[in-house]
Coordinates of C-alpha atoms in Angstrom, one line a residue:
Chain A
M4 CA -19.2 -38.9 65.1
T5 CA -20.4 -42.0 63.3
A6 CA -22.1 -42.5 60.0
S7 CA -25.8 -43.3 59.9
W8 CA -28.8 -43.2 57.6
Q9 CA -32.4 -42.2 58.1
H10 CA -35.7 -41.9 56.4
F11 CA -37.9 -38.8 56.5
S12 CA -41.5 -38.4 55.7
H13 CA -43.0 -37.4 52.4
E14 CA -46.7 -37.6 51.7
A15 CA -46.6 -40.2 48.9
D16 CA -43.0 -41.3 48.7
I17 CA -40.0 -41.6 51.1
G18 CA -37.1 -39.3 51.9
I19 CA -33.7 -40.9 52.4
A20 CA -30.7 -39.3 54.0
G21 CA -27.1 -40.4 54.6
I22 CA -25.0 -38.7 57.3
A23 CA -21.3 -39.1 57.8
P24 CA -18.1 -37.2 58.8
D25 CA -17.1 -37.2 55.1
L26 CA -19.0 -36.6 51.9
A27 CA -18.3 -40.0 50.4
G28 CA -19.5 -41.7 53.6
A29 CA -22.7 -39.7 53.4
F30 CA -23.3 -40.9 49.8
A31 CA -22.6 -44.5 51.0
Q32 CA -25.1 -44.1 53.9
A33 CA -27.7 -42.6 51.5
A34 CA -27.3 -45.8 49.5
L35 CA -28.0 -47.9 52.6
A36 CA -31.1 -45.8 53.3
L37 CA -32.2 -46.5 49.7
T38 CA -31.9 -50.3 50.3
A39 CA -33.8 -49.8 53.6
V40 CA -36.8 -48.4 51.6
I41 CA -37.1 -51.8 50.0
C42 CA -36.1 -54.1 52.8
D43 CA -34.0 -54.5 56.0
P44 CA -30.4 -54.1 54.7
Q45 CA -29.2 -56.5 57.4
R46 CA -31.0 -59.3 55.5
V47 CA -29.0 -58.7 52.4
R48 CA -25.7 -60.7 52.1
P49 CA -22.9 -58.7 50.5
E50 CA -21.8 -61.6 48.3
R51 CA -21.5 -60.1 44.8
L52 CA -19.7 -57.0 43.7
V53 CA -20.9 -54.4 41.2
E54 CA -18.8 -51.4 40.2
I55 CA -20.5 -48.1 39.5
A56 CA -19.1 -44.8 38.1
C57 CA -20.9 -41.6 37.3
T58 CA -20.4 -37.9 36.8
A59 CA -22.7 -34.9 37.1
P60 CA -22.5 -31.1 36.9
D61 CA -22.7 -30.6 40.6
R62 CA -22.7 -32.8 43.8
E63 CA -26.4 -32.7 44.3
L64 CA -27.1 -34.0 40.8
L65 CA -24.2 -36.5 41.5
L66 CA -26.1 -37.8 44.5
V67 CA -29.2 -38.4 42.3
D68 CA -27.1 -40.0 39.6
W69 CA -25.5 -42.3 42.2
L70 CA -28.8 -43.4 43.6
N71 CA -30.3 -43.8 40.1
A72 CA -27.3 -45.9 39.0
L73 CA -28.0 -48.2 42.0
I74 CA -31.7 -48.3 41.2
Y75 CA -30.8 -49.3 37.7
E76 CA -28.4 -52.1 38.8
M77 CA -31.0 -53.4 41.2
A78 CA -33.6 -53.5 38.5
V79 CA -31.6 -55.1 35.7
R80 CA -29.7 -57.6 37.9
H81 CA -32.6 -58.3 40.3
M82 CA -30.3 -57.6 43.2
L83 CA -30.3 -55.8 46.5
F84 CA -27.2 -54.1 47.9
S85 CA -26.1 -53.8 51.6
R86 CA -22.4 -52.6 51.5
F87 CA -21.0 -49.6 49.7
E88 CA -17.6 -48.0 49.2
V89 CA -17.7 -44.6 47.6
Q90 CA -14.9 -42.5 46.2
L91 CA -15.5 -38.9 45.2
D92 CA -13.3 -36.7 43.1
G93 CA -15.1 -33.4 42.6
T94 CA -18.2 -34.3 40.7
R95 CA -17.0 -37.8 39.7
L96 CA -18.0 -40.8 41.6
R97 CA -16.6 -44.3 41.6
A98 CA -18.2 -46.9 43.9
R99 CA -18.3 -50.5 44.7
A100 CA -21.6 -52.1 45.9
W101 CA -22.0 -55.6 47.3
G102 CA -25.2 -57.5 47.5
E103 CA -27.1 -60.5 46.3
P104 CA -30.0 -61.5 44.1
V105 CA -33.5 -60.8 45.5
D106 CA -34.8 -63.6 47.6
V107 CA -38.4 -62.7 48.3
T108 CA -38.8 -65.1 51.2
R109 CA -35.7 -64.0 53.0
H110 CA -35.5 -60.3 52.1
R111 CA -39.3 -59.7 52.2
P112 CA -39.0 -56.6 49.9
A113 CA -41.9 -54.2 50.4
V114 CA -41.6 -51.9 47.4
E115 CA -39.4 -51.1 44.5
V116 CA -38.0 -47.7 43.9
K117 CA -38.8 -46.0 40.5
G118 CA -36.2 -43.3 40.7
A119 CA -34.4 -40.7 42.9
T120 CA -35.9 -37.2 42.6
Y121 CA -34.8 -33.7 43.1
T122 CA -37.4 -33.2 45.8
E123 CA -35.8 -32.2 49.2
L124 CA -32.5 -32.8 47.4
G125 CA -29.6 -31.5 49.5
V126 CA -25.9 -32.2 50.0
F127 CA -24.6 -30.1 52.8
Q128 CA -22.5 -29.9 56.0
D129 CA -24.2 -29.2 59.3
V130 CA -22.8 -27.1 62.2
Q131 CA -21.2 -30.1 63.7
G132 CA -19.3 -30.8 60.5
L133 CA -21.3 -33.8 59.5
W134 CA -22.1 -34.3 55.8
H135 CA -25.7 -34.9 54.8
A136 CA -26.8 -36.3 51.5
Q137 CA -30.6 -36.6 51.0
C138 CA -33.5 -36.6 48.6
V139 CA -37.0 -38.1 48.1
V140 CA -37.2 -41.4 46.1
D141 CA -40.3 -42.2 44.1
V142 CA -41.8 -45.6 45.1
Chain B
M21 CA -54.9 -25.1 56.5
A22 CA -55.5 -23.4 53.1
P23 CA -53.3 -20.4 52.3
P24 CA -54.9 -17.0 53.0
E25 CA -54.5 -16.0 49.3
L26 CA -56.8 -18.8 48.3
K27 CA -60.1 -17.4 46.9
Q28 CA -63.2 -19.5 46.8
L29 CA -64.8 -19.4 43.3
S30 CA -67.6 -21.9 44.0
A31 CA -68.5 -24.6 46.5
F32 CA -65.9 -26.9 44.9
S33 CA -63.3 -24.6 43.2
W34 CA -60.6 -22.3 44.5
E35 CA -58.2 -19.9 42.9
I36 CA -54.8 -18.5 43.7
A37 CA -54.5 -15.4 41.5
P38 CA -51.3 -14.9 39.5
R39 CA -48.5 -13.4 41.6
G40 CA -44.7 -13.1 41.2
A41 CA -43.6 -15.2 38.2
M42 CA -47.0 -16.9 37.7
R43 CA -48.3 -16.4 34.2
V44 CA -51.8 -17.7 35.0
A45 CA -53.8 -18.5 38.1
A46 CA -53.7 -21.8 40.0
V47 CA -57.2 -23.4 40.3
L48 CA -57.9 -26.2 42.7
F49 CA -61.1 -28.4 42.7
A50 CA -62.0 -29.7 46.1
S51 CA -64.4 -29.4 49.0
R52 CA -63.6 -27.1 51.9
A53 CA -62.7 -30.2 54.0
L54 CA -60.3 -31.5 51.3
I55 CA -58.7 -28.1 50.8
D56 CA -58.2 -27.8 54.6
A57 CA -56.5 -31.3 54.6
M58 CA -54.3 -30.6 51.6
D59 CA -50.6 -30.4 52.0
A60 CA -49.3 -26.8 51.7
K61 CA -46.9 -28.1 49.1
V62 CA -49.8 -28.7 46.7
F63 CA -50.5 -24.9 46.6
E64 CA -46.9 -24.1 46.2
Q65 CA -46.4 -26.7 43.4
A66 CA -49.6 -25.6 41.6
C67 CA -48.3 -22.0 41.6
N68 CA -44.9 -23.1 40.4
V69 CA -46.4 -24.9 37.4
A70 CA -48.2 -21.6 36.6
T71 CA -44.8 -20.0 36.0
L72 CA -43.9 -22.3 33.1
P73 CA -43.7 -20.8 29.6
G74 CA -46.7 -21.2 27.3
I75 CA -49.1 -22.4 29.9
V76 CA -52.7 -21.9 28.9
Q77 CA -55.7 -20.8 31.0
A78 CA -54.6 -22.0 34.5
S79 CA -52.6 -24.6 36.4
Y80 CA -55.1 -27.0 37.8
A81 CA -55.2 -29.4 40.8
M82 CA -57.7 -32.2 41.1
P83 CA -59.5 -33.1 44.4
D84 CA -57.1 -35.9 45.2
A85 CA -54.0 -33.6 44.8
H86 CA -51.1 -34.3 47.0
W87 CA -47.4 -33.4 47.2
G88 CA -45.6 -34.7 44.2
Y89 CA -42.3 -33.6 42.7
G90 CA -42.4 -30.5 40.5
F91 CA -46.1 -30.9 39.6
P92 CA -48.4 -31.9 42.4
I93 CA -49.9 -35.4 41.9
G94 CA -53.3 -34.5 40.6
G95 CA -51.8 -31.7 38.6
V96 CA -53.1 -30.7 35.1
A97 CA -51.6 -28.1 32.8
A98 CA -51.8 -27.4 29.1
F99 CA -49.1 -25.7 27.0
D100 CA -49.3 -24.2 23.5
A101 CA -46.2 -24.8 21.3
E102 CA -47.0 -21.7 19.3
E103 CA -46.6 -19.6 22.4
G104 CA -43.3 -21.1 23.5
G105 CA -44.9 -23.8 25.5
V106 CA -43.0 -26.6 27.2
V107 CA -43.2 -30.3 27.7
S108 CA -42.1 -31.3 31.2
A109 CA -40.8 -34.7 32.3
G110 CA -41.7 -33.7 35.9
G111 CA -45.3 -33.0 34.6
V112 CA -45.6 -36.6 33.5
G113 CA -43.7 -38.4 36.2
F114 CA -41.6 -41.5 36.5
D115 CA -44.4 -44.0 36.1
I116 CA -45.4 -42.9 32.6
S117 CA -48.9 -44.0 31.6
C118 CA -49.6 -45.7 34.9
G119 CA -53.3 -46.3 34.7
V120 CA -56.3 -48.5 35.3
R121 CA -58.3 -50.8 33.1
T122 CA -61.5 -52.4 34.2
L123 CA -62.9 -55.7 32.7
H124 CA -66.4 -57.1 32.9
T125 CA -66.5 -60.8 33.9
G126 CA -70.1 -61.6 33.0
L127 CA -70.4 -63.0 36.5
T128 CA -72.4 -62.0 39.5
V129 CA -71.2 -61.9 43.1
A130 CA -73.2 -65.1 43.9
Q131 CA -71.5 -67.0 41.1
L132 CA -68.0 -66.0 42.2
E133 CA -68.2 -65.7 46.0
H134 CA -67.3 -69.3 46.7
S135 CA -64.3 -69.4 44.5
K136 CA -63.0 -66.0 45.5
T137 CA -60.1 -67.3 47.6
A138 CA -58.9 -69.9 45.0
L139 CA -59.1 -67.2 42.4
A140 CA -57.0 -64.8 44.5
D141 CA -54.4 -67.5 45.0
A142 CA -54.3 -68.4 41.3
L143 CA -54.0 -64.8 40.2
F144 CA -51.2 -64.2 42.7
E145 CA -49.4 -67.2 41.4
H146 CA -49.9 -66.5 37.7
I147 CA -49.3 -62.7 37.5
P148 CA -45.8 -61.6 38.6
A149 CA -45.9 -58.9 41.2
G150 CA -43.6 -57.3 43.6
V151 CA -39.9 -56.4 43.8
G152 CA -37.6 -58.4 41.5
S153 CA -40.4 -60.2 39.7
T154 CA -40.0 -61.0 36.0
G155 CA -42.5 -61.9 33.3
A156 CA -42.4 -65.0 31.1
L157 CA -41.8 -62.8 28.0
R158 CA -38.3 -61.8 27.0
L159 CA -38.0 -59.1 24.3
N160 CA -35.1 -58.9 22.0
D161 CA -34.1 -55.5 20.5
K162 CA -36.4 -55.9 17.5
A163 CA -39.4 -57.1 19.5
M164 CA -38.8 -54.3 22.0
D165 CA -38.9 -51.6 19.3
A166 CA -42.1 -53.2 17.9
M167 CA -43.7 -53.2 21.3
L168 CA -42.7 -49.5 21.9
A169 CA -44.2 -48.5 18.5
G170 CA -47.3 -50.7 18.7
G171 CA -48.5 -50.7 22.4
A172 CA -51.5 -52.9 23.0
Q173 CA -52.0 -53.4 19.2
W174 CA -48.6 -55.1 19.3
A175 CA -49.6 -57.2 22.3
V176 CA -52.9 -58.3 20.6
A177 CA -50.9 -59.2 17.4
Q178 CA -48.8 -61.4 19.6
G179 CA -51.9 -63.2 20.9
Y180 CA -52.5 -61.3 24.1
G181 CA -56.1 -60.5 23.7
D182 CA -58.2 -59.6 20.7
E183 CA -59.3 -56.7 18.4
A184 CA -62.3 -55.9 20.5
D185 CA -60.0 -54.9 23.4
L186 CA -58.4 -52.2 21.3
A187 CA -61.6 -50.2 20.8
R188 CA -61.8 -49.8 24.5
I189 CA -58.3 -48.5 25.1
E190 CA -57.3 -44.8 24.9
E191 CA -55.6 -44.1 21.5
H192 CA -57.1 -47.4 20.2
G193 CA -54.3 -49.2 22.1
C194 CA -51.4 -47.4 20.3
M195 CA -50.1 -44.0 21.0
R196 CA -49.0 -42.4 17.7
G197 CA -45.7 -40.5 17.5
A198 CA -43.7 -43.0 19.6
V199 CA -40.0 -43.0 18.8
P200 CA -38.3 -46.1 20.1
S201 CA -34.9 -44.7 19.1
A202 CA -35.5 -41.9 21.6
V203 CA -35.5 -44.5 24.4
S204 CA -32.1 -45.4 25.8
A205 CA -30.5 -48.8 25.8
Q206 CA -30.6 -48.6 29.6
A207 CA -34.4 -48.1 29.6
K208 CA -34.9 -50.9 27.2
R209 CA -32.6 -53.2 29.2
R210 CA -34.6 -52.4 32.4
Q211 CA -37.8 -53.5 30.6
R212 CA -36.5 -56.6 28.9
D213 CA -38.0 -59.1 31.3
E214 CA -40.7 -56.9 33.0
M215 CA -43.5 -57.2 30.4
G216 CA -46.6 -58.6 32.0
T217 CA -45.5 -57.7 35.6
L218 CA -47.7 -55.7 38.0
G219 CA -45.0 -53.9 39.9
S220 CA -45.3 -52.8 43.5
G221 CA -46.4 -49.9 45.7
N222 CA -50.0 -48.9 44.9
H223 CA -50.2 -51.2 41.9
Y224 CA -52.8 -54.0 42.1
L225 CA -55.2 -56.3 40.4
E226 CA -58.6 -56.3 42.1
V227 CA -61.7 -58.4 41.7
Q228 CA -64.6 -56.1 42.5
R229 CA -68.3 -56.1 42.8
V230 CA -70.6 -53.3 41.7
A231 CA -72.1 -52.0 44.9
E232 CA -74.1 -49.0 43.8
I233 CA -75.3 -47.4 40.6
F234 CA -75.7 -43.6 40.5
D235 CA -76.4 -43.0 36.9
A236 CA -78.6 -45.8 35.4
P237 CA -78.4 -44.8 31.7
A238 CA -74.6 -44.4 31.8
A239 CA -74.2 -47.6 33.8
A240 CA -76.3 -49.4 31.2
A241 CA -74.2 -48.0 28.4
F242 CA -71.1 -49.3 30.3
G243 CA -72.8 -52.7 30.9
L244 CA -72.8 -52.4 34.7
K245 CA -75.4 -53.7 37.1
V246 CA -75.4 -54.0 40.9
D247 CA -73.8 -57.3 42.0
D248 CA -71.8 -57.6 38.7
V249 CA -68.2 -58.7 39.2
V250 CA -65.5 -56.8 37.4
V251 CA -61.7 -56.9 37.5
S252 CA -59.5 -53.7 37.7
I253 CA -55.8 -53.7 36.9
H254 CA -53.7 -50.7 38.0
C255 CA -50.1 -50.6 36.8
G256 CA -47.9 -48.7 34.3
S257 CA -44.8 -48.7 32.1
R258 CA -42.6 -50.4 34.6
G259 CA -38.8 -50.0 34.5
L260 CA -38.8 -48.5 31.0
G261 CA -41.0 -45.6 32.0
H262 CA -39.1 -45.1 35.3
Q263 CA -35.8 -44.9 33.4
I264 CA -37.1 -42.5 30.8
G265 CA -38.4 -40.3 33.5
T266 CA -35.0 -40.4 35.3
E267 CA -32.9 -39.7 32.2
Y268 CA -35.1 -36.9 30.7
L269 CA -35.6 -35.2 34.0
K270 CA -31.9 -34.8 34.3
D271 CA -31.4 -33.8 30.7
M272 CA -34.2 -31.2 31.0
A273 CA -32.9 -29.9 34.3
I274 CA -29.5 -29.3 32.8
A275 CA -30.8 -27.8 29.5
A276 CA -33.4 -25.5 31.0
G277 CA -30.9 -22.7 31.4
E278 CA -29.8 -23.0 27.8
Y279 CA -33.4 -22.6 26.7
G280 CA -33.8 -19.5 28.9
I281 CA -36.3 -21.2 31.2
R282 CA -36.1 -20.2 34.9
L283 CA -37.2 -23.1 37.0
P284 CA -38.6 -22.3 40.4
D285 CA -38.0 -26.0 41.2
R286 CA -35.6 -28.4 39.5
E287 CA -38.3 -31.0 39.4
L288 CA -40.2 -28.8 36.9
A289 CA -37.5 -29.7 34.4
C290 CA -38.9 -29.0 31.0
A291 CA -37.9 -28.1 27.4
P292 CA -39.7 -26.1 24.7
I293 CA -42.1 -28.4 22.8
D294 CA -40.5 -27.5 19.5
S295 CA -36.9 -28.0 20.7
P296 CA -34.9 -31.2 19.8
L297 CA -34.9 -32.2 23.5
G298 CA -38.7 -31.6 23.8
Q299 CA -39.4 -33.6 20.7
R300 CA -37.1 -36.5 21.8
Y301 CA -38.8 -36.6 25.1
L302 CA -42.3 -36.7 23.5
G303 CA -41.1 -39.6 21.3
A304 CA -39.7 -41.5 24.3
M305 CA -42.7 -40.7 26.5
R306 CA -45.1 -41.9 23.8
A307 CA -43.1 -45.2 23.6
A308 CA -43.5 -45.5 27.3
I309 CA -47.3 -45.0 27.0
N310 CA -47.3 -47.9 24.5
C311 CA -45.2 -50.0 26.9
A312 CA -47.9 -49.4 29.6
L313 CA -50.7 -50.2 27.3
A314 CA -48.9 -53.4 26.2
N315 CA -48.2 -54.3 29.8
R316 CA -51.8 -54.0 30.9
Q317 CA -52.9 -56.0 27.8
I318 CA -50.5 -58.9 28.7
I319 CA -51.7 -58.8 32.3
T320 CA -55.3 -58.9 31.0
H321 CA -54.4 -62.0 29.0
L322 CA -52.9 -63.7 32.1
T323 CA -56.0 -62.8 34.1
R324 CA -58.2 -64.4 31.4
E325 CA -56.1 -67.5 31.6
V326 CA -56.7 -67.8 35.3
F327 CA -60.4 -67.2 35.0
A328 CA -60.7 -69.7 32.1
R329 CA -59.2 -72.3 34.3
L330 CA -61.1 -71.6 37.5
V331 CA -64.4 -70.0 36.4
P332 CA -64.7 -71.0 32.7
Q333 CA -68.2 -69.5 32.3
A334 CA -66.6 -66.0 32.7
H335 CA -66.0 -63.8 29.7
L336 CA -63.6 -60.9 30.5
N337 CA -64.5 -58.0 28.2
L338 CA -62.7 -54.7 28.5
L339 CA -64.8 -51.8 29.7
Y340 CA -62.1 -49.2 29.3
D341 CA -58.4 -48.5 29.8
V342 CA -57.2 -45.0 31.0
S343 CA -53.8 -43.6 31.8
H344 CA -53.0 -41.2 34.6
N345 CA -49.5 -39.9 33.9
T346 CA -49.3 -38.6 30.3
C347 CA -48.8 -35.6 28.1
K348 CA -51.1 -35.7 25.1
V349 CA -51.8 -33.5 22.2
E350 CA -55.5 -32.5 22.3
E351 CA -57.7 -29.8 20.8
H352 CA -59.5 -27.6 23.3
V353 CA -61.6 -24.6 22.9
I354 CA -60.1 -21.5 24.6
D355 CA -62.1 -18.3 24.4
G356 CA -64.2 -19.7 21.5
K357 CA -61.1 -20.8 19.5
A358 CA -59.9 -24.3 19.0
R359 CA -56.3 -24.7 20.0
R360 CA -53.9 -27.6 19.8
L361 CA -52.5 -28.1 23.3
F362 CA -50.0 -30.4 25.0
V363 CA -52.0 -31.4 28.1
H364 CA -50.0 -32.8 31.0
R365 CA -52.0 -35.0 33.4
K366 CA -49.9 -36.2 36.4
G367 CA -52.0 -38.3 38.6
A368 CA -55.1 -37.2 36.7
T369 CA -57.5 -38.9 34.3
R370 CA -58.7 -37.7 30.9
A371 CA -62.5 -37.3 31.0
F372 CA -63.9 -36.6 27.6
G373 CA -67.6 -35.8 27.5
P374 CA -70.3 -37.1 25.2
G375 CA -69.7 -36.7 21.5
H376 CA -65.9 -36.5 21.6
R377 CA -64.5 -37.9 18.4
D378 CA -61.7 -39.9 20.2
L379 CA -64.3 -42.1 22.0
P380 CA -65.3 -45.4 20.5
P381 CA -68.6 -45.2 18.6
D382 CA -70.6 -47.2 21.2
L383 CA -69.5 -44.9 24.1
R384 CA -69.5 -41.7 22.2
P385 CA -73.2 -40.8 23.1
V386 CA -72.4 -41.3 26.8
G387 CA -68.9 -40.0 27.4
Q388 CA -65.6 -41.6 28.5
P389 CA -65.5 -44.0 31.4
V390 CA -63.3 -42.5 34.1
L391 CA -61.8 -45.2 36.3
I392 CA -60.9 -44.2 39.9
G393 CA -58.8 -46.6 41.8
G394 CA -59.4 -47.5 45.5
S395 CA -57.0 -48.9 48.0
M396 CA -57.7 -52.6 48.9
G397 CA -60.4 -52.0 51.4
T398 CA -62.1 -49.0 50.1
S399 CA -64.5 -48.2 47.2
S400 CA -63.3 -47.7 43.6
Y401 CA -65.5 -45.6 41.3
I402 CA -66.5 -45.4 37.7
L403 CA -67.3 -42.0 36.5
V404 CA -68.1 -40.5 33.1
G405 CA -66.8 -37.4 31.4
T406 CA -69.3 -34.6 31.0
G407 CA -69.9 -31.9 28.5
E408 CA -68.9 -29.3 31.0
S409 CA -65.6 -31.0 31.9
E410 CA -64.0 -29.5 28.8
T411 CA -64.5 -26.0 30.3
R412 CA -63.3 -27.0 33.8
A413 CA -59.8 -28.4 33.3
F414 CA -59.3 -29.6 29.7
S415 CA -61.6 -32.6 30.3
S416 CA -59.7 -33.9 33.3
A417 CA -60.7 -35.6 36.6
C418 CA -59.1 -37.1 39.7
H419 CA -57.4 -40.5 39.5
G420 CA -57.8 -42.0 43.0
A421 CA -58.0 -41.2 46.6
G422 CA -54.6 -39.6 47.0
R423 CA -52.4 -40.4 50.0
A424 CA -53.3 -38.8 53.3
M425 CA -50.4 -40.3 55.3
S426 CA -46.7 -41.0 54.6
R427 CA -45.6 -44.6 54.2
H428 CA -43.7 -44.3 57.4
A429 CA -46.7 -43.1 59.3
A430 CA -48.7 -45.9 57.8
T431 CA -46.2 -48.6 59.0
R432 CA -46.2 -47.0 62.5
Q433 CA -50.0 -47.2 62.6
W434 CA -50.6 -50.6 61.1
H435 CA -49.1 -54.1 60.8
G436 CA -49.5 -55.8 57.4
R437 CA -50.8 -59.0 59.0
D438 CA -53.5 -57.1 60.9
V439 CA -54.5 -55.3 57.7
V440 CA -54.8 -58.6 55.8
D441 CA -56.8 -60.2 58.7
D442 CA -59.1 -57.1 59.1
L443 CA -59.9 -57.1 55.4
A444 CA -60.4 -60.9 55.5
A445 CA -63.0 -60.4 58.2
R446 CA -64.7 -58.0 55.9
G447 CA -64.7 -60.7 53.1
I448 CA -61.8 -59.2 51.2
V449 CA -59.0 -61.6 50.3
I450 CA -55.5 -59.9 50.0
R451 CA -52.5 -61.6 48.4
S452 CA -49.2 -59.8 48.4
P453 CA -45.5 -60.7 48.4
S454 CA -44.9 -58.1 51.2
L455 CA -46.7 -57.5 54.5
R456 CA -44.8 -54.2 55.0
G457 CA -46.0 -53.2 51.5
V458 CA -49.6 -54.0 52.6
A459 CA -49.1 -51.8 55.7
E460 CA -47.8 -48.9 53.7
E461 CA -50.8 -49.2 51.4
A462 CA -53.3 -49.7 54.2
P463 CA -56.7 -48.2 53.2
G464 CA -56.5 -45.8 56.1
A465 CA -53.3 -44.2 54.6
Y466 CA -55.4 -42.7 51.8
K467 CA -57.9 -39.9 51.7
D468 CA -61.6 -40.7 51.7
V469 CA -62.0 -41.7 48.0
S470 CA -65.8 -41.1 48.3
A471 CA -65.1 -37.5 49.4
V472 CA -62.7 -37.0 46.5
V473 CA -65.1 -38.5 44.0
D474 CA -68.0 -36.4 45.3
A475 CA -65.9 -33.3 44.9
A476 CA -65.0 -34.2 41.4
D477 CA -68.7 -34.8 40.6
A478 CA -69.9 -31.6 42.3
A479 CA -67.1 -29.6 40.6
G480 CA -68.3 -30.8 37.2
L481 CA -65.1 -32.6 36.3
A482 CA -66.9 -36.0 35.8
R483 CA -70.2 -37.6 36.9
K484 CA -70.5 -40.6 39.2
V485 CA -71.8 -43.8 37.5
A486 CA -71.0 -46.7 39.8
R487 CA -69.2 -47.6 43.0
L488 CA -67.2 -50.8 43.3
L489 CA -66.1 -52.7 46.3
P490 CA -63.2 -55.1 46.5
M491 CA -63.7 -58.9 46.8
A492 CA -60.1 -60.0 46.3
C493 CA -56.9 -58.0 45.7
V494 CA -53.4 -59.0 44.4
K495 CA -51.2 -56.3 45.7
G496 CA -47.8 -55.7 44.0

């Protein structure tokens, strides 16, 4: 069982999902799916480290907080991220994200993300034991 | 397929009667074809909005309604504070005060056609657009607060435009009641270098020609003739508005239980208007409205700089500036009695009819211009508010075509290069930092804007005045 990410359709925006054998991995994959909304993550060099910490009342809100923290860091640092390490302790998250400043020519970013929403928000384990972390992001 | 409980009220209006926790009915304005094509989520979301405390009359959906979060995009709802009404961050959205302004150029198509490509190149170079772009203006803390309190009035005072512009902006360019201290340091930080930037997604700057006039007296009052060239700018409050939406949506979702509000959907996060949280959000949201008004004003100034250099005979005068994602305090007559209501319009346009006191004196006899955005290759429209629009949906109309296809489906169907080439073959010059972005925003990914506007007109929400066609478009 390997970790992966995917997008799912929403009429106006884009759904993102991270899937992994463990919850922290699913959160990390969801972050990769977030980058993939903007550009191909493989084009983003993991050169600079940014540390992120957040807490929330439940793990679904924690997923939204995590994604919104990344959106914030992308916006104020003008960066894109392509590598993530996530540690979860209940409803506390500590993470390290690696990326680089936006290079329009190389990254070819398509769209910026305004925020992660509660639409189609879910953090759950499927019958195969894989964790899913998903929501729609507003673009 | 429309839900079976949908009752047809007239050729262009439909109702879902109150059921379950709904306090009022949900009313949708659309043709049969638009209703049949509408995502089932729109019906569900319009019904969910109808459950919120203090909602007045009905929960409304405009003809361009599509699946949003919490409220449908194209959703309109008014709440009365005296009846425990709420203000909802989800009812305004992330892109607070995203809207359109349209400028006359004083030029005809014949005068501009030959310099269209050079103009598109210069506008693309001069106006920051797309992911990671920054503006030339950097705001320190004091300037940020002044901008959030002053809106376009602040921008004009800084030299971005002139007094005449302000008369043609909703709220005279400055939303009263803004509270900069209700805006977090993070939201301000996110905006620090984004003033005067277009953004991405469906945001654009388009040079357009007037292709058709439907209402000659209103068009004359708006200064529009066939073959006139105008410029339309579609953008919003940028990172500041997005961050305010993010933060207050969370605060309201957590606090709803404390206020005894049962949310059928967390995205409907709201707080009583008279609560501290509700008042703080209103102060922050109004600051974001001012941010959007200032942003469109600065972009207007940048546009004028480009025209002055390339087409010096042009004079860019503002026709009007309207916002789509707001909650505004307005007086509306309900059952013969004037009431002060908090009107949420999410992906919907205010459409005041003739005689409304908030309109500038020279437009008051005609009604408010209602600016309907297109999508690169399709028509845009200018409508006017009508006397009857007050009774329809608190003087509200549609805001654009509304998406018909997901971004994913659009990128599967079109390549950005082909879209640009196809539009070029039709005489439309597209400039964008992202070809994938162009594919996601391909004209075919949207509903037929003409069908949407026809439905709005026929439903009495607003009346058609003019149709515009794109000549050149800078896509964010």
